CSV table of C-alpha atoms in Angstrom, one decimal:
chain,number,residue,atom,x,y,z
N,20,MET,CA,0.0,0.0,0.0
N,21,THR,CA,1.4,3.4,-0.9
N,22,SER,CA,1.8,6.1,1.8
N,23,ALA,CA,-0.7,8.3,-0.1
N,24,ALA,CA,-3.3,5.5,0.1
N,25,SER,CA,-2.6,4.9,3.7
N,26,GLY,CA,-3.0,8.6,4.4
N,27,ASP,CA,-6.3,8.6,2.6
N,28,ARG,CA,-7.6,5.8,4.7
N,29,ALA,CA,-6.5,7.4,7.9
N,30,ALA,CA,-8.2,10.6,6.9
N,31,GLU,CA,-11.4,8.7,6.1
N,32,ARG,CA,-11.3,6.9,9.5
N,33,ALA,CA,-10.8,10.2,11.2
N,34,ARG,CA,-13.7,11.8,9.2
N,35,GLY,CA,-16.1,9.0,10.0
N,36,ARG,CA,-15.5,8.4,13.7
N,37,TRP,CA,-16.2,11.5,15.6
N,38,VAL,CA,-18.8,12.0,18.3
N,39,LEU,CA,-20.5,15.2,19.5
N,40,GLY,CA,-21.7,15.9,23.0
N,41,ILE,CA,-23.8,19.0,23.9
N,42,ASP,CA,-24.5,20.4,27.3
N,43,VAL,CA,-27.3,23.0,27.5
N,44,GLY,CA,-27.8,24.7,30.9
N,45,GLY,CA,-29.6,27.8,32.1
N,46,THR,CA,-26.6,30.2,31.8
N,47,GLY,CA,-25.0,28.8,28.7
N,48,SER,CA,-24.3,25.9,26.5
N,49,ARG,CA,-21.2,24.0,25.2
N,50,ALA,CA,-20.3,21.4,22.6
N,51,ALA,CA,-17.5,18.9,22.6
N,52,LEU,CA,-16.3,17.1,19.5
N,53,GLU,CA,-13.9,14.3,19.8
N,54,PRO,CA,-12.6,11.3,17.8
N,55,LEU,CA,-14.3,8.0,18.8
N,56,ASP,CA,-11.0,6.1,18.3
N,57,ALA,CA,-9.0,8.3,20.7
N,58,PRO,CA,-9.1,7.8,24.5
N,59,PHE,CA,-12.0,9.6,26.2
N,60,GLY,CA,-11.3,13.3,26.5
N,61,ASN,CA,-8.4,13.3,24.0
N,62,ASP,CA,-8.2,15.7,21.0
N,63,ARG,CA,-11.4,17.4,22.1
N,64,ARG,CA,-12.6,20.4,20.3
N,65,LEU,CA,-14.9,22.8,22.1
N,66,LEU,CA,-17.5,25.5,21.2
N,67,GLU,CA,-19.5,27.8,23.4
N,68,GLY,CA,-23.2,28.4,22.7
N,69,GLY,CA,-26.1,30.6,23.8
N,70,ARG,CA,-28.3,30.8,26.8
N,71,VAL,CA,-31.7,29.2,27.1
N,72,ALA,CA,-34.8,31.4,27.3
N,73,VAL,CA,-38.2,30.3,28.7
N,74,ALA,CA,-41.4,32.1,27.8
N,75,SER,CA,-45.1,31.3,27.2
N,76,ALA,CA,-44.2,29.1,24.2
N,77,GLY,CA,-41.8,27.0,26.3
N,78,SER,CA,-38.1,26.7,26.3
N,79,THR,CA,-35.6,27.5,23.5
N,80,VAL,CA,-33.3,24.7,24.6
N,81,LEU,CA,-33.6,22.7,21.4
N,82,ASP,CA,-33.0,25.8,19.3
N,83,VAL,CA,-29.8,26.3,21.3
N,84,ALA,CA,-28.7,22.7,20.9
N,85,ALA,CA,-29.5,22.7,17.1
N,86,ALA,CA,-27.5,26.0,16.8
N,87,LEU,CA,-24.5,24.3,18.4
N,88,VAL,CA,-24.7,21.4,16.0
N,89,GLU,CA,-24.8,23.8,13.0
N,90,ALA,CA,-21.9,25.8,14.5
N,91,THR,CA,-19.8,22.6,14.9
N,92,THR,CA,-20.3,21.5,11.3
N,93,ARG,CA,-19.5,25.1,10.1
N,94,GLU,CA,-16.3,25.2,12.3
N,95,TRP,CA,-15.1,21.7,11.2
N,96,PRO,CA,-16.8,21.0,7.9
N,97,ASP,CA,-14.4,18.1,7.1
N,98,VAL,CA,-15.5,16.1,10.1
N,99,ALA,CA,-18.3,13.6,9.7
N,100,ILE,CA,-19.9,13.0,13.1
N,101,THR,CA,-21.0,9.5,14.0
N,102,ALA,CA,-23.3,10.1,16.9
N,103,ILE,CA,-24.6,13.0,19.1
N,104,GLY,CA,-25.7,13.1,22.7
N,105,VAL,CA,-27.5,16.1,24.1
N,106,GLY,CA,-28.1,16.8,27.8
N,107,ALA,CA,-30.5,19.7,28.2
N,108,THR,CA,-32.1,21.6,31.0
N,109,GLY,CA,-35.9,21.6,31.1
N,110,LEU,CA,-36.2,19.0,28.4
N,111,ALA,CA,-38.8,17.0,30.3
N,112,SER,CA,-40.8,19.9,31.7
N,113,LEU,CA,-40.6,22.7,29.2
N,114,VAL,CA,-40.4,21.0,25.8
N,115,SER,CA,-43.4,19.2,24.2
N,116,ALA,CA,-42.6,15.9,22.5
N,117,PRO,CA,-38.8,15.9,22.6
N,118,ASP,CA,-38.8,12.7,20.6
N,119,ALA,CA,-40.3,14.5,17.6
N,120,ALA,CA,-37.5,17.1,17.8
N,121,ILE,CA,-34.8,14.5,17.1
N,122,GLY,CA,-35.7,14.8,13.4
N,123,ARG,CA,-34.4,18.4,13.5
N,124,PHE,CA,-30.9,17.1,14.1
N,125,ARG,CA,-31.1,14.3,11.6
N,126,ALA,CA,-32.5,16.4,8.9
N,127,ALA,CA,-29.8,19.1,9.0
N,128,PRO,CA,-27.0,18.8,6.4
N,129,ASP,CA,-24.2,16.6,7.6
N,130,ALA,CA,-26.0,16.1,10.9
N,131,PRO,CA,-25.0,13.1,13.0
N,132,VAL,CA,-27.1,10.0,13.4
N,133,PRO,CA,-28.2,8.4,15.6
N,134,VAL,CA,-29.1,11.0,18.2
N,135,ALA,CA,-30.2,10.9,21.8
N,136,LEU,CA,-31.8,13.7,23.8
N,137,ALA,CA,-31.5,13.5,27.5
N,138,VAL,CA,-32.4,15.5,30.5
N,139,ASP,CA,-29.4,17.3,31.9
N,140,ALA,CA,-29.6,15.1,35.1
N,141,LEU,CA,-28.7,12.1,33.0
N,142,THR,CA,-25.7,13.6,31.3
N,143,ALA,CA,-24.6,15.0,34.7
N,144,HIS,CA,-24.9,11.4,36.1
N,145,LEU,CA,-22.9,10.0,33.2
N,146,GLY,CA,-20.2,12.6,33.8
N,147,ALA,CA,-20.0,12.3,37.6
N,148,LEU,CA,-20.3,8.6,38.0
N,149,GLY,CA,-18.9,7.5,34.6
N,150,GLY,CA,-21.8,5.1,33.9
N,151,GLN,CA,-21.9,3.5,37.4
N,152,ALA,CA,-25.2,3.1,39.2
N,153,GLY,CA,-26.0,5.6,42.0
N,154,ALA,CA,-27.3,9.1,42.5
N,155,VAL,CA,-26.0,12.4,41.3
N,156,VAL,CA,-27.1,15.9,42.0
N,157,ALA,CA,-26.5,18.6,39.4
N,158,VAL,CA,-26.5,22.2,40.8
N,159,GLY,CA,-26.0,25.1,38.5
N,160,THR,CA,-28.8,27.6,37.6
N,161,GLY,CA,-31.2,24.9,38.7
N,162,ALA,CA,-30.9,21.8,40.9
N,163,ILE,CA,-31.9,18.3,40.0
N,164,ALA,CA,-30.9,14.8,41.2
N,165,LEU,CA,-31.1,11.5,39.4
N,166,GLY,CA,-30.7,8.1,40.9
N,167,THR,CA,-30.4,5.4,38.2
N,168,ASP,CA,-28.7,2.2,37.1
N,169,LEU,CA,-29.3,3.3,33.4
N,170,ASP,CA,-31.7,0.3,33.2
N,171,ALA,CA,-34.5,-0.4,35.5
N,172,VAL,CA,-34.2,2.3,38.2
N,173,TRP,CA,-34.9,5.9,37.3
N,174,ARG,CA,-35.6,8.3,40.2
N,175,ARG,CA,-35.8,12.0,39.7
N,176,VAL,CA,-35.8,14.5,42.5
N,177,GLY,CA,-36.1,18.3,42.0
N,178,GLY,CA,-35.6,20.4,38.9
N,179,TRP,CA,-39.2,21.6,38.8
N,180,GLY,CA,-38.4,25.2,38.1
N,181,HIS,CA,-37.3,28.3,40.0
N,182,LEU,CA,-40.7,29.5,41.1
N,183,TRP,CA,-41.2,26.7,43.7
N,184,ASP,CA,-38.2,24.4,43.4
N,185,ASP,CA,-34.5,24.2,42.4
N,186,ARG,CA,-33.6,24.1,46.0
N,187,GLY,CA,-30.1,25.2,46.7
N,188,SER,CA,-29.3,26.2,43.1
N,189,GLY,CA,-27.8,29.4,41.7
N,190,VAL,CA,-31.2,30.8,41.0
N,191,TRP,CA,-32.5,29.8,44.5
N,192,VAL,CA,-29.5,31.5,46.1
N,193,GLY,CA,-30.1,34.6,43.9
N,194,ILE,CA,-33.8,34.7,44.8
N,195,GLU,CA,-33.1,34.3,48.5
N,196,ALA,CA,-30.5,37.1,48.3
N,197,LEU,CA,-33.0,39.4,46.6
N,198,LYS,CA,-35.6,38.6,49.2
N,199,ALA,CA,-33.2,39.4,52.0
N,200,ALA,CA,-32.0,42.6,50.2
N,201,ILE,CA,-35.5,43.9,49.5
N,202,ARG,CA,-36.4,43.5,53.2
N,203,THR,CA,-33.4,45.6,54.2
N,204,HIS,CA,-34.2,48.1,51.4
N,205,ASP,CA,-37.7,48.5,52.9
N,206,GLY,CA,-36.4,48.9,56.4
N,207,VAL,CA,-38.0,45.6,57.7
N,208,THR,CA,-34.5,44.3,58.5
N,209,THR,CA,-31.0,45.7,58.7
N,210,ASP,CA,-28.9,42.6,58.2
N,211,ALA,CA,-28.7,42.4,54.4
N,212,ALA,CA,-27.0,45.7,53.5
N,213,ALA,CA,-24.1,43.9,51.8
N,214,LEU,CA,-26.5,41.8,49.8
N,215,LEU,CA,-28.6,44.8,48.8
N,216,SER,CA,-25.4,46.6,47.6
N,217,ALA,CA,-24.3,43.6,45.6
N,218,ALA,CA,-27.8,43.2,44.0
N,219,GLU,CA,-28.0,46.9,43.1
N,220,SER,CA,-24.5,46.8,41.6
N,221,ARG,CA,-25.7,43.9,39.4
N,222,PHE,CA,-29.3,44.8,38.6
N,223,GLY,CA,-29.6,48.5,39.3
N,224,PRO,CA,-31.7,50.3,42.0
N,225,ALA,CA,-34.1,48.0,43.9
N,226,PRO,CA,-37.3,49.7,42.6
N,227,THR,CA,-36.3,48.8,39.1
N,228,TRP,CA,-35.9,45.1,39.8
N,229,PRO,CA,-39.5,44.1,38.8
N,230,GLY,CA,-39.1,45.7,35.3
N,231,GLU,CA,-35.5,44.5,34.9
N,232,LEU,CA,-36.0,40.9,36.0
N,233,LEU,CA,-39.6,39.7,35.9
N,234,THR,CA,-40.0,40.6,32.2
N,235,ARG,CA,-37.0,38.6,31.1
N,236,ALA,CA,-37.4,35.2,29.4
N,237,ASP,CA,-33.9,34.3,30.7
N,238,ARG,CA,-34.5,35.6,34.2
N,239,ALA,CA,-33.5,32.3,35.9
N,240,GLY,CA,-30.0,32.5,34.5
N,241,VAL,CA,-29.7,36.2,35.1
N,242,ILE,CA,-30.8,35.9,38.7
N,243,ALA,CA,-28.5,32.9,39.2
N,244,GLY,CA,-25.6,35.2,38.3
N,245,LEU,CA,-26.0,36.9,41.7
N,246,ALA,CA,-25.0,33.7,43.5
N,247,ARG,CA,-21.3,34.5,42.8
N,248,GLU,CA,-21.6,37.6,44.9
N,249,VAL,CA,-23.5,35.8,47.6
N,250,ALA,CA,-20.8,33.2,47.8
N,251,ALA,CA,-18.1,35.8,47.9
N,252,LEU,CA,-19.8,37.7,50.7
N,253,ALA,CA,-20.2,34.4,52.6
N,254,ALA,CA,-16.5,33.7,52.2
N,255,ASP,CA,-15.8,37.2,53.7
N,256,GLY,CA,-18.0,36.3,56.7
N,257,ASP,CA,-21.2,38.2,55.9
N,258,ALA,CA,-23.8,36.6,58.2
N,259,ALA,CA,-26.8,37.0,55.9
N,260,ALA,CA,-25.0,35.6,52.9
N,261,SER,CA,-23.5,32.8,55.0
N,262,ALA,CA,-26.9,31.7,56.2
N,263,ILE,CA,-28.2,31.6,52.6
N,264,MET,CA,-25.3,29.5,51.5
N,265,ARG,CA,-25.5,27.1,54.5
N,266,THR,CA,-29.2,26.5,53.8
N,267,ALA,CA,-28.5,26.0,50.1
N,268,GLY,CA,-26.0,23.3,50.9
N,269,THR,CA,-28.4,21.4,53.2
N,270,GLU,CA,-31.2,21.6,50.6
N,271,VAL,CA,-28.9,20.1,47.9
N,272,ALA,CA,-27.9,17.3,50.3
N,273,SER,CA,-31.5,16.4,51.0
N,274,THR,CA,-32.3,16.4,47.3
N,275,LEU,CA,-29.4,14.0,46.6
N,276,VAL,CA,-30.2,11.7,49.4
N,277,ALA,CA,-33.9,11.5,48.2
N,278,ALA,CA,-32.5,10.2,44.8
N,279,LEU,CA,-30.7,7.3,46.5
N,280,ASP,CA,-33.4,4.7,45.5
N,281,PRO,CA,-33.3,1.5,47.7
N,282,GLU,CA,-32.6,-0.5,44.6
N,283,LEU,CA,-29.4,1.4,43.9
N,284,PRO,CA,-25.9,1.1,45.4
N,285,ARG,CA,-25.3,3.7,48.2
N,286,ARG,CA,-23.0,5.6,45.8
N,287,ALA,CA,-23.4,9.4,45.2
N,288,SER,CA,-21.7,12.3,43.7
N,289,TRP,CA,-22.3,15.9,42.6
N,290,THR,CA,-21.6,18.3,39.7
N,291,GLY,CA,-22.3,21.8,38.7
N,292,GLY,CA,-21.1,25.3,39.1
N,293,MET,CA,-22.5,25.9,42.5
N,294,PHE,CA,-20.0,23.4,43.9
N,295,GLY,CA,-17.3,26.0,43.1
N,296,ALA,CA,-18.5,27.8,46.2
N,297,ALA,CA,-16.5,26.3,49.1
N,298,GLY,CA,-16.9,27.2,52.7
N,299,ALA,CA,-20.4,27.3,54.1
N,300,TYR,CA,-22.0,25.8,51.1
N,301,ARG,CA,-19.8,22.7,50.7
N,302,ASP,CA,-19.5,22.2,54.5
N,303,ALA,CA,-23.2,22.2,55.0
N,304,PHE,CA,-23.8,19.9,52.0
N,305,GLU,CA,-21.3,17.3,53.2
N,306,ALA,CA,-22.4,17.4,56.8
N,307,GLU,CA,-26.1,17.1,55.9
N,308,PHE,CA,-25.4,14.3,53.5
N,309,ALA,CA,-23.5,12.4,56.1
N,310,ARG,CA,-26.3,12.9,58.6
N,311,LEU,CA,-29.1,11.8,56.2
N,312,ALA,CA,-27.2,8.9,54.6
N,313,PRO,CA,-24.7,7.4,57.0
N,314,GLY,CA,-22.5,4.9,55.4
N,315,ALA,CA,-23.2,6.1,51.8
N,316,ASP,CA,-20.3,6.7,49.5
N,317,LEU,CA,-20.0,10.3,48.6
N,318,HIS,CA,-17.1,10.9,46.3
N,319,ALA,CA,-15.8,13.6,43.9
N,320,PRO,CA,-17.2,13.6,40.4
N,321,LEU,CA,-15.2,11.8,37.7
N,322,GLY,CA,-16.2,14.5,35.1
N,323,THR,CA,-18.6,17.2,34.1
N,324,PRO,CA,-22.0,17.2,32.5
N,325,LEU,CA,-20.3,18.0,29.1
N,326,ASP,CA,-18.2,14.9,29.7
N,327,GLY,CA,-21.5,13.0,30.3
N,328,ALA,CA,-22.9,14.3,27.0
N,329,VAL,CA,-19.8,12.9,25.2
N,330,ARG,CA,-20.1,9.6,27.1
N,331,LEU,CA,-23.8,9.5,25.9
N,332,ALA,CA,-22.6,10.0,22.3
N,333,ARG,CA,-20.0,7.3,22.7
N,334,LEU,CA,-22.6,4.9,24.1
N,335,ILE,CA,-24.8,5.7,21.1
N,336,ALA,CA,-22.0,5.1,18.6
N,337,ALA,CA,-21.2,1.7,20.3
N,338,GLY,CA,-24.9,0.7,20.4
N,339,ASP,CA,-24.9,0.6,24.2
N,340,VAL,CA,-27.1,3.6,24.9
N,341,PRO,CA,-29.9,3.1,27.4
N,342,ALA,CA,-33.2,2.3,25.8
N,343,GLN,CA,-35.6,5.1,25.1
N,344,HIS,CA,-37.0,6.0,28.6
N,345,PRO,CA,-39.1,9.1,28.7
N,346,PRO,CA,-38.9,11.5,30.5
N,347,PHE,CA,-35.2,10.9,30.8
N,348,VAL,CA,-33.9,9.9,27.4
N,349,TRP,CA,-35.3,10.0,23.9
N,350,ARG,CA,-33.8,8.4,20.8
């Protein structure tokens, strides 16, 4: 065989054996493209995408995911993608008939097939536990836990939206900070001056908040951004911020423990941006988990939700993907 022919075959193998993982969250989205024949995580190519909006017509999550597929094929037009896995926030609650939307990805020029759409809790699980059975809580803009063995057991806890759920999440912390701040603004309390100052620095004067925040389709992600300032204030010893972060940590622990179905191993992990907040948040989370689930194995995540989306794509390419199991995964 000539070196030219060998090079042509190598190029064809590289072109035909790529997988695409997409992670769509409340504050942004990402895509990871990597060769199937390389070790997991090697030669990965990354793209950033847009933020999800939620309005009366539902969520734009599939539009965001489809835009990332198109952006990937534009960025690397010579790569033929073998399979795609999407993990998306709100897929089960805010998108009607996700299975029907799979055709959008297959119909696009050069789109990868087969395709699987999954709730973000599943790709978070695949990332944190690497395919092992157990429970994982994902805490970013929202908060959701999933206990599963990827076969017979599927237990969801949380993730029902920021108006009455998403306990301990970024948007929950942001809302609690705004509640405390507005009480101090109104003179009902005096303990949240630092939170009021942080919120006004981010969103403007308190009287403008209804017009600035309640009218936004992406308000969950916008409000969740305040959690960074709350965490920083807690780290500096602010009492009101520390109380919010401690409560958030305990709420997340209770969500995770509730996902530990009796049919699953007592194995658990976590993922998501909120776990970047150390101190009061992490301390409260770990202490409450130990109290509620003595003897359970709580260990650091093996990877991120984006890693989980890539793992999902690899499972699809290998024919090992979990069977279609609404409302967790659609194929």
